[in-house]
Structures are given as C-alpha cells and as structure tokens.
mmCIF file of C-alpha atoms in Angstrom:
data_model
loop_
_atom_site.group_PDB
_atom_site.id
_atom_site.type_symbol
_atom_site.label_atom_id
_atom_site.label_comp_id
_atom_site.label_asym_id
_atom_site.label_seq_id
_atom_site.Cartn_x
_atom_site.Cartn_y
_atom_site.Cartn_z
ATOM 1 C CA VAL A 1097 0.000 0.000 0.000
ATOM 2 C CA VAL A 1098 1.392 3.361 -1.017
ATOM 3 C CA PRO A 1099 0.890 6.131 1.549
ATOM 4 C CA ALA A 1100 -1.110 9.158 0.470
ATOM 5 C CA VAL A 1101 0.938 12.018 -0.928
ATOM 6 C CA THR A 1102 0.656 15.173 1.120
ATOM 7 C CA SER A 1103 0.342 18.614 -0.401
ATOM 8 C CA THR A 1104 3.948 19.389 0.614
ATOM 9 C CA GLN A 1105 5.178 16.220 -1.106
ATOM 10 C CA ALA A 1106 3.140 17.001 -4.204
ATOM 11 C CA THR A 1107 4.690 20.454 -4.437
ATOM 12 C CA HIS A 1108 8.104 18.887 -4.032
ATOM 13 C CA THR A 1109 7.480 16.270 -6.737
ATOM 14 C CA ALA A 1110 5.940 18.736 -9.184
ATOM 15 C CA GLY A 1111 9.389 19.914 -10.267
ATOM 16 C CA THR A 1112 10.346 16.453 -11.495
ATOM 17 C CA PRO A 1113 11.373 14.933 -14.851
ATOM 18 C CA GLU A 1114 8.211 15.150 -17.007
ATOM 19 C CA ALA A 1115 7.147 18.474 -15.499
ATOM 20 C CA GLU A 1116 10.596 19.991 -15.988
ATOM 21 C CA ALA A 1117 11.086 18.450 -19.430
ATOM 22 C CA ILE A 1118 7.986 20.123 -20.839
ATOM 23 C CA GLY A 1119 8.221 23.247 -18.701
ATOM 24 C CA ILE A 1120 5.157 22.757 -16.491
ATOM 25 C CA ASP A 1121 4.732 25.351 -13.781
ATOM 26 C CA PRO A 1122 4.792 23.367 -10.498
ATOM 27 C CA GLU A 1123 1.838 25.329 -9.100
ATOM 28 C CA LEU A 1124 -0.239 24.661 -12.212
ATOM 29 C CA LEU A 1125 0.613 20.980 -12.013
ATOM 30 C CA ASP A 1126 -0.462 20.868 -8.361
ATOM 31 C CA THR A 1127 -3.725 22.575 -9.289
ATOM 32 C CA PHE A 1128 -4.230 20.134 -12.158
ATOM 33 C CA LEU A 1129 -3.645 17.137 -9.890
ATOM 34 C CA GLU A 1130 -6.069 18.423 -7.237
ATOM 35 C CA GLU A 1131 -8.749 19.133 -9.845
ATOM 36 C CA ALA A 1132 -8.168 15.802 -11.585
ATOM 37 C CA GLU A 1133 -8.593 13.990 -8.273
ATOM 38 C CA ASP A 1134 -11.985 15.650 -7.758
ATOM 39 C CA VAL A 1135 -13.083 15.038 -11.352
ATOM 40 C CA LEU A 1136 -12.030 11.385 -11.204
ATOM 41 C CA ALA A 1137 -13.976 10.887 -7.973
ATOM 42 C CA GLY A 1138 -17.008 12.367 -9.746
ATOM 43 C CA ILE A 1139 -16.503 10.017 -12.694
ATOM 44 C CA THR A 1140 -16.416 7.032 -10.344
ATOM 45 C CA SER A 1141 -19.662 8.108 -8.698
ATOM 46 C CA ASP A 1142 -21.389 8.972 -11.980
ATOM 47 C CA LEU A 1143 -20.290 5.696 -13.546
ATOM 48 C CA ASP A 1144 -21.803 3.750 -10.648
ATOM 49 C CA HIS A 1145 -25.102 5.607 -11.131
ATOM 50 C CA TYR A 1146 -24.978 5.220 -14.915
ATOM 51 C CA ARG A 1147 -24.584 1.453 -14.563
ATOM 52 C CA THR A 1148 -27.882 1.315 -12.658
ATOM 53 C CA ASP A 1149 -29.642 3.812 -14.944
ATOM 54 C CA PRO A 1150 -28.214 3.304 -18.462
ATOM 55 C CA ALA A 1151 -30.806 5.544 -20.121
ATOM 56 C CA ASN A 1152 -29.982 8.578 -17.958
ATOM 57 C CA GLN A 1153 -28.709 11.188 -20.404
ATOM 58 C CA GLU A 1154 -28.048 13.675 -17.592
ATOM 59 C CA ILE A 1155 -25.487 11.375 -15.978
ATOM 60 C CA LEU A 1156 -23.940 10.728 -19.388
ATOM 61 C CA ALA A 1157 -23.681 14.493 -19.933
ATOM 62 C CA ASP A 1158 -21.944 14.828 -16.550
ATOM 63 C CA LEU A 1159 -19.464 12.131 -17.565
ATOM 64 C CA ARG A 1160 -18.836 13.914 -20.871
ATOM 65 C CA ARG A 1161 -18.241 17.200 -19.029
ATOM 66 C CA ALA A 1162 -15.781 15.466 -16.706
ATOM 67 C CA PHE A 1163 -13.693 14.177 -19.616
ATOM 68 C CA HIS A 1164 -13.940 17.593 -21.270
ATOM 69 C CA THR A 1165 -12.518 19.100 -18.069
ATOM 70 C CA LEU A 1166 -9.688 16.556 -17.942
ATOM 71 C CA LYS A 1167 -8.901 17.295 -21.577
ATOM 72 C CA GLY A 1168 -8.777 21.060 -21.078
ATOM 73 C CA SER A 1169 -6.906 20.940 -17.779
ATOM 74 C CA GLY A 1170 -4.366 18.535 -19.214
ATOM 75 C CA ARG A 1171 -3.772 20.824 -22.186
ATOM 76 C CA MET A 1172 -3.215 23.798 -19.880
ATOM 77 C CA VAL A 1173 -0.298 21.980 -18.249
ATOM 78 C CA ARG A 1174 0.849 20.420 -21.536
ATOM 79 C CA LEU A 1175 0.098 16.819 -20.636
ATOM 80 C CA ASP A 1176 -0.794 16.108 -24.240
ATOM 81 C CA GLU A 1177 -1.023 12.300 -24.078
ATOM 82 C CA MET A 1178 -3.454 12.492 -21.168
ATOM 83 C CA SER A 1179 -5.457 15.232 -22.889
ATOM 84 C CA GLU A 1180 -5.699 13.227 -26.089
ATOM 85 C CA ALA A 1181 -7.036 10.230 -24.170
ATOM 86 C CA ALA A 1182 -9.703 12.386 -22.508
ATOM 87 C CA TRP A 1183 -10.601 13.940 -25.878
ATOM 88 C CA ASN A 1184 -11.158 10.499 -27.430
ATOM 89 C CA VAL A 1185 -13.469 9.440 -24.605
ATOM 90 C CA GLU A 1186 -15.279 12.776 -24.842
ATOM 91 C CA GLN A 1187 -15.917 12.161 -28.557
ATOM 92 C CA VAL A 1188 -17.517 8.786 -27.829
ATOM 93 C CA LEU A 1189 -19.692 10.318 -25.110
ATOM 94 C CA ASN A 1190 -20.706 13.156 -27.460
ATOM 95 C CA HIS A 1191 -21.839 10.550 -29.974
ATOM 96 C CA TRP A 1192 -23.783 8.593 -27.351
ATOM 97 C CA LEU A 1193 -25.495 11.806 -26.222
ATOM 98 C CA SER A 1194 -26.374 12.968 -29.734
ATOM 99 C CA GLU A 1195 -27.817 9.552 -30.602
ATOM 100 C CA LYS A 1196 -29.506 9.179 -27.183
ATOM 101 C CA LYS A 1197 -28.051 5.693 -26.917
ATOM 102 C CA LEU A 1198 -28.309 3.486 -23.853
ATOM 103 C CA ALA A 1199 -25.140 2.528 -22.038
ATOM 104 C CA SER A 1200 -23.570 -0.595 -23.443
ATOM 105 C CA PRO A 1201 -21.082 -2.854 -21.676
ATOM 106 C CA GLU A 1202 -18.435 -1.572 -24.107
ATOM 107 C CA LEU A 1203 -19.151 2.068 -23.290
ATOM 108 C CA LEU A 1204 -19.094 1.377 -19.558
ATOM 109 C CA GLY A 1205 -15.825 -0.494 -20.024
ATOM 110 C CA LEU A 1206 -14.287 2.429 -21.916
ATOM 111 C CA ILE A 1207 -15.281 4.917 -19.208
ATOM 112 C CA ASP A 1208 -14.000 2.609 -16.486
ATOM 113 C CA CYS A 1209 -10.709 2.005 -18.318
ATOM 114 C CA ALA A 1210 -10.257 5.753 -18.882
ATOM 115 C CA GLN A 1211 -10.974 6.561 -15.230
ATOM 116 C CA GLN A 1212 -8.520 3.920 -14.007
ATOM 117 C CA SER A 1213 -5.828 4.969 -16.492
ATOM 118 C CA TYR A 1214 -6.176 8.641 -15.616
ATOM 119 C CA SER A 1215 -6.059 7.846 -11.895
ATOM 120 C CA GLN A 1216 -2.853 5.883 -12.376
ATOM 121 C CA TRP A 1217 -1.275 8.614 -14.501
ATOM 122 C CA CYS A 1218 -2.079 11.232 -11.851
ATOM 123 C CA LYS A 1219 -0.694 8.981 -9.126
ATOM 124 C CA ASN A 1220 2.485 8.533 -11.165
ATOM 125 C CA LEU A 1221 2.789 12.305 -11.612
ATOM 126 C CA ARG A 1222 2.516 12.867 -7.861
ATOM 127 C CA GLU A 1223 4.836 10.080 -6.820
ATOM 128 C CA GLN A 1224 7.356 9.887 -9.658
ATOM 129 C CA GLY A 1225 7.032 13.188 -11.463
ATOM 130 C CA ALA A 1226 6.072 11.496 -14.738
ATOM 131 C CA SER A 1227 2.671 10.225 -15.781
ATOM 132 C CA GLY A 1228 3.879 7.330 -17.871
ATOM 133 C CA ALA A 1229 0.766 7.950 -19.953
ATOM 134 C CA THR A 1230 0.457 5.840 -23.053
ATOM 135 C CA ALA A 1231 -3.048 6.368 -24.262
ATOM 136 C CA THR A 1232 -2.853 4.228 -27.390
ATOM 137 C CA GLN A 1233 -5.012 1.396 -26.035
ATOM 138 C CA LEU A 1234 -7.614 3.819 -24.716
ATOM 139 C CA GLN A 1235 -7.681 5.706 -28.018
ATOM 140 C CA LEU A 1236 -8.109 2.460 -29.944
ATOM 141 C CA LEU A 1237 -10.988 1.411 -27.682
ATOM 142 C CA ALA A 1238 -12.668 4.774 -28.231
ATOM 143 C CA GLN A 1239 -12.195 4.656 -32.003
ATOM 144 C CA GLU A 1240 -13.472 1.087 -32.130
ATOM 145 C CA LEU A 1241 -16.577 2.087 -30.193
ATOM 146 C CA LEU A 1242 -17.232 5.002 -32.562
ATOM 147 C CA HIS A 1243 -16.688 2.750 -35.567
ATOM 148 C CA ASP A 1244 -19.042 0.114 -34.161
ATOM 149 C CA ALA A 1245 -21.652 2.777 -33.434
ATOM 150 C CA ALA A 1246 -21.378 4.121 -36.992
ATOM 151 C CA THR A 1247 -21.729 0.588 -38.377
ATOM 152 C CA GLU A 1248 -24.900 0.058 -36.320
ATOM 153 C CA GLU A 1249 -26.388 3.250 -37.726
ATOM 154 C CA SER A 1250 -25.685 2.370 -41.346
ATOM 155 C CA PRO A 1251 -25.558 -1.397 -41.447
ATOM 156 C CA VAL A 1252 -23.847 -3.062 -44.357
ATOM 157 C CA GLU A 1253 -26.227 -5.215 -46.329
ATOM 158 C CA THR A 1254 -25.500 -8.911 -46.384
ATOM 159 C CA PRO A 1255 -25.556 -10.696 -49.755
ATOM 160 C CA ALA A 1256 -29.027 -12.029 -48.914
ATOM 161 C CA GLN A 1257 -30.269 -8.526 -48.099
ATOM 162 C CA GLU A 1258 -28.680 -7.184 -51.306
ATOM 163 C CA SER A 1259 -30.435 -9.892 -53.333
ATOM 164 C CA LEU A 1260 -33.740 -9.068 -51.655
ATOM 165 C CA SER A 1261 -33.232 -5.362 -52.351
ATOM 166 C CA GLU A 1262 -32.376 -6.050 -55.998
ATOM 167 C CA ALA A 1263 -35.345 -8.340 -56.335
ATOM 168 C CA GLN A 1264 -37.642 -5.731 -54.859
ATOM 169 C CA SER A 1265 -36.162 -3.056 -57.145
ATOM 170 C CA GLY A 1266 -36.608 -5.362 -60.133
ATOM 171 C CA ASN A 1267 -40.228 -6.057 -59.197
ATOM 172 C CA ILE A 1268 -40.915 -2.338 -58.847
ATOM 173 C CA ALA A 1269 -39.293 -1.609 -62.226
ATOM 174 C CA ALA A 1270 -41.159 -4.490 -63.888
ATOM 175 C CA SER A 1271 -44.394 -3.296 -62.325
ATOM 176 C CA ALA A 1272 -43.784 0.246 -63.576
ATOM 177 C CA GLU A 1273 -43.055 -1.050 -67.100
ATOM 178 C CA THR A 1274 -46.191 -3.204 -67.064
ATOM 179 C CA THR A 1275 -48.290 -0.265 -65.950
ATOM 180 C CA ALA A 1276 -46.828 1.972 -68.674
ATOM 181 C CA SER A 1277 -47.390 -0.643 -71.415
ATOM 182 C CA ASP A 1278 -50.927 -1.325 -70.126
ATOM 183 C CA LYS A 1279 -51.752 2.389 -70.328
ATOM 184 C CA ALA A 1280 -50.335 2.600 -73.844
ATOM 185 C CA ALA A 1281 -52.491 -0.348 -74.943
ATOM 186 C CA GLU A 1282 -55.674 1.146 -73.489
ATOM 187 C CA PRO A 1283 -58.110 2.587 -76.071
ATOM 188 C CA SER A 1284 -58.501 6.323 -75.898
#
C-alpha cells in the first residue's frame, strides 16, 4: 500500500522529470492534480449511477463534461497524451449523447478504463514526477466504439439482403413497365 501524498510532497514532486522536461509550472501541475482527483472521484460516482440507470442522459452528460474538463486541464499543463485520451473518450460520449443511446457494456468499459488509467497517470505524476501515460489502447478502444456505433447506424447489407433489395427493385421496375405498357395499350 502506497501512503497518500501530502500537499507538501506534491509540491516537491511537481518539479520532477516530465514536469521539468515540458516546462510545467509546479503550481499549475499541483492545481491540475487536485482538480483531476476531484473530477475522477465524480466520474467514479457517476459511472456507478450510470450502470444502474443506463438511459440517464443527464449522468452521461456529466461524464462527458468530466472528460472535457480533464482534456482542457491537461492541455493547460501540456500533458498532451493524457489530454488526447480524454478527448477520445469525450468524442464517444458526445456521440452517445447525440444519438440518445443506452449505455452498453463496451461504453461502460471504456469509461472505467479511462478513469482507471487517468487515476494511475495522476498517481504517477505525484509520486514519480512522470505520468507514464500511453493512451494508445484507450484511443483504440474509443475509435473502435465510434466505428461500431457508426456501423450500427448504417448497417452493411448482407448478400441475402442485397439480393432481396435487388429483387424488390426489379419487381418495382417491372411493375412500372407493365403499368406503362398497359396504359399505352388502353383505347382512348
């Protein structure tokens, strides 16, 4: 068990490798870490509620706002990898909100994975001075979820469905031709 990092320790660790390498102001980093801790606690709570009420768009909007906040706060302190991860999750949540979709196990898994990853990155920043953030897996999960959602909205026709569609189109065309020839043959 790792002991909790005190505010004094956090200030001391803020001037560490990653922060110094990208020129992060130690006070801004401390502020970011405090805010991220609060936002992540909110995500945990909201996610628990969302699991029990998967149609609740208000909770989903709160989750989206939380990832929007993490994205913006991370950009302010130039934690680009962390910000990019939050942005990807935010995009998925925006899509779910615009489509008024119910929570799926995959969406809940993405949110949970993002919350856990972000928590670990913040812990690493406090304790080691570097986040160790590699958001590739999280970004791939988010992109896969968006791709799957887009596929659901415009399903690809199977060969059987294509044949049925062609057959129906052919019947409509044949019917239209028959009607036209019947009208031409009618006496005036």
